[in-house]
Amino acid sequence: MTLPAWWQDAVAYQIYPRSFADSNGDGIGDLQGIINKLDYLQWLGVTAVWLSPFYPSPQIDVGYDVSDYTDVEPTYGTLAHFDTLIAEAHRRDIRVILDLVLNHTSDRHAWFQESKSSKHNPKRDWYLWRAGQNGGPPNDWEAFFGGSAWEFDPITDEYYYHFFFRSQPDLNWRHPEVREAIADVMRFWYERGADGFRIDAIDPLFEDAALRDSGVAESITDLWLKYFTSGRNEWKIFREKFHRQFMLPDNYTVLPALRDLTNAYPERILLGETDSVLCYGNGEDMLHSVFSFEITDVASMNPARFREAIQFRIAHVPSRGWDCNTLGSHDRSRAMTCFADGMDNQARMQVALAMTMLLKGTPMFYNGEEIGMEDLPIWDAALFRDGLGIWAYETLIAHGYSEADSIRFADTVSRDKGRTPMQWNGTANAGFSPDGIQPWLPVHSNYTVGVNVAAQQPDEKSLLHFFRRMALLRREHVALRRGEMQLIEADARIVAFRREHHSQTCMVALNMSNEAVPFDFPPTLIFSTHEAEGPRTMLEPYEVYVGIIGERV
Ligand code: GLC
Ligand code: CA
């Protein structure tokens, strides 16, 4: 078996370290804070956590700009805290997956400092340096966050390439020493007990070697401006614009070495931040999992689109692939904000959580989803912490938008709104930081009205309990963990699927509407959000129903 059973069976949970739990009262989450919450995660039914980067970083991209791959950001703790975290997590049967940023480092990383120091430095070609052309950058490529992808550096009179912020220079993946250096990083953490990696930003790893122009005249900044102000998603033009910088076939060539290295350590996994099924390779030679972002992207109670996205994954994921299903992350609007309609918020969120928990694949929940945390719109430009929000705000101001509009539009793209501190209880700062401390991002005020762990823990009807019940259901039924999946034809308001494993076949039916809908029920009920006497013919509004179709002995 090349896919470790623990990963297949896992209920995974993304921890955003800066916002999870602040143990020392400086307003910033830390590793000790995570250690303190492991009992909670175990109670919840979580069996694997993915930690967003906790490495030393200037925090322009909140840790996705790494300045040292093999240490811990001092505000988060030390390597000794990391070792304790691993030991304490493993003691509770919780695996720990780390974040591996391959595409770029911080410009403060020692590798880049050396690389930029001289054209003859041995690390010069670890990054992409080019001479300018006609007094400008080497070509027309732009960065994902707008502006030229080339940054001029006066020390050597050349430009370096960056797909994200200018403080995130891209590594040159064509250089064997870069591959070796990253392999050393992986070994370092595997030796310390890490159970795998979530590999960040695979799609922009390689660029066209000949540096040919994109040829697309429209600028990324203009596309973003259109998106901010009209909400119109120009993803197609984005893709066209980036076709020489994004999703190149070369990307797949780095994966086999990562897999080989990983295979040398038992039971480790690689999860890619991509939905490209090509990253599965032949099932043995590339990644163990990728995210099913088509499903995540639905981000609304839309059964037709969910069925379409699920069918797409069923049709395209190779038989040895194993998707990771998710409702959100630190890069997206919070699930509750996407699914709530102001009337049946919890019921709708339950439907979304149940779907994610019971689809084929490993579910990955973003911290706070289990209590229904919502986006917190940023109301003051000084509160933006996400470089993307800051950049958007400054760009809008520079284009003549009013202060209020600039904040409002920048907030649509800033990821701060979904990164606010975890809400633990009803005391000041939601128990994230002590009273009197100002957390790095403001706390959502709804912690005072029940959106916190302590309020929901004793309440069997809470979203938190529903989450825990679903995690248990998954654990108790092998078909719900490992079974194959098929959609079931049903009323247009329903998403229903079958999960079949050897002797057991389960079915999951989710009513995504506020009306009772006729449904053909299986013989045996395992779980329902609605209690009913006698034989049933209607799925109740927003009902989550799980039954057994057949069990052979
Ligand atoms: C990934 C991360 C995101 C980050 C980007 C650049 O998409 O999830 O937070 O900004 O990579 O590293
Ligand atoms: Ca702290």
mmCIF file of C-alpha atoms and ligand atoms in Angstrom, residues 21-31 75-76 432-433, ligand 2:
data_model
loop_
_atom_site.group_PDB
_atom_site.id
_atom_site.type_symbol
_atom_site.label_atom_id
_atom_site.label_comp_id
_atom_site.label_asym_id
_atom_site.label_seq_id
_atom_site.Cartn_x
_atom_site.Cartn_y
_atom_site.Cartn_z
ATOM 1 C CA ALA A 21 -3.660 30.381 20.357
ATOM 2 C CA ASP A 22 -1.379 32.923 22.015
ATOM 3 C CA SER A 23 0.256 31.281 25.034
ATOM 4 C CA ASN A 24 2.536 34.116 26.123
ATOM 5 C CA GLY A 25 0.277 37.131 25.724
ATOM 6 C CA ASP A 26 1.997 39.023 22.920
ATOM 7 C CA GLY A 27 -1.051 39.036 20.671
ATOM 8 C CA ILE A 28 0.428 36.427 18.328
ATOM 9 C CA GLY A 29 -0.328 32.718 18.255
ATOM 10 C CA ASP A 30 2.577 30.360 18.931
ATOM 11 C CA LEU A 31 3.627 26.713 19.062
ATOM 12 C CA THR A 75 7.712 34.914 18.187
ATOM 13 C CA TYR A 76 6.289 31.397 17.693
ATOM 14 C CA PHE A 432 -7.036 33.929 22.139
ATOM 15 C CA SER A 433 -4.860 36.471 23.992
HETATM 16 CA CA CA B 2 2.515 34.534 21.496
#
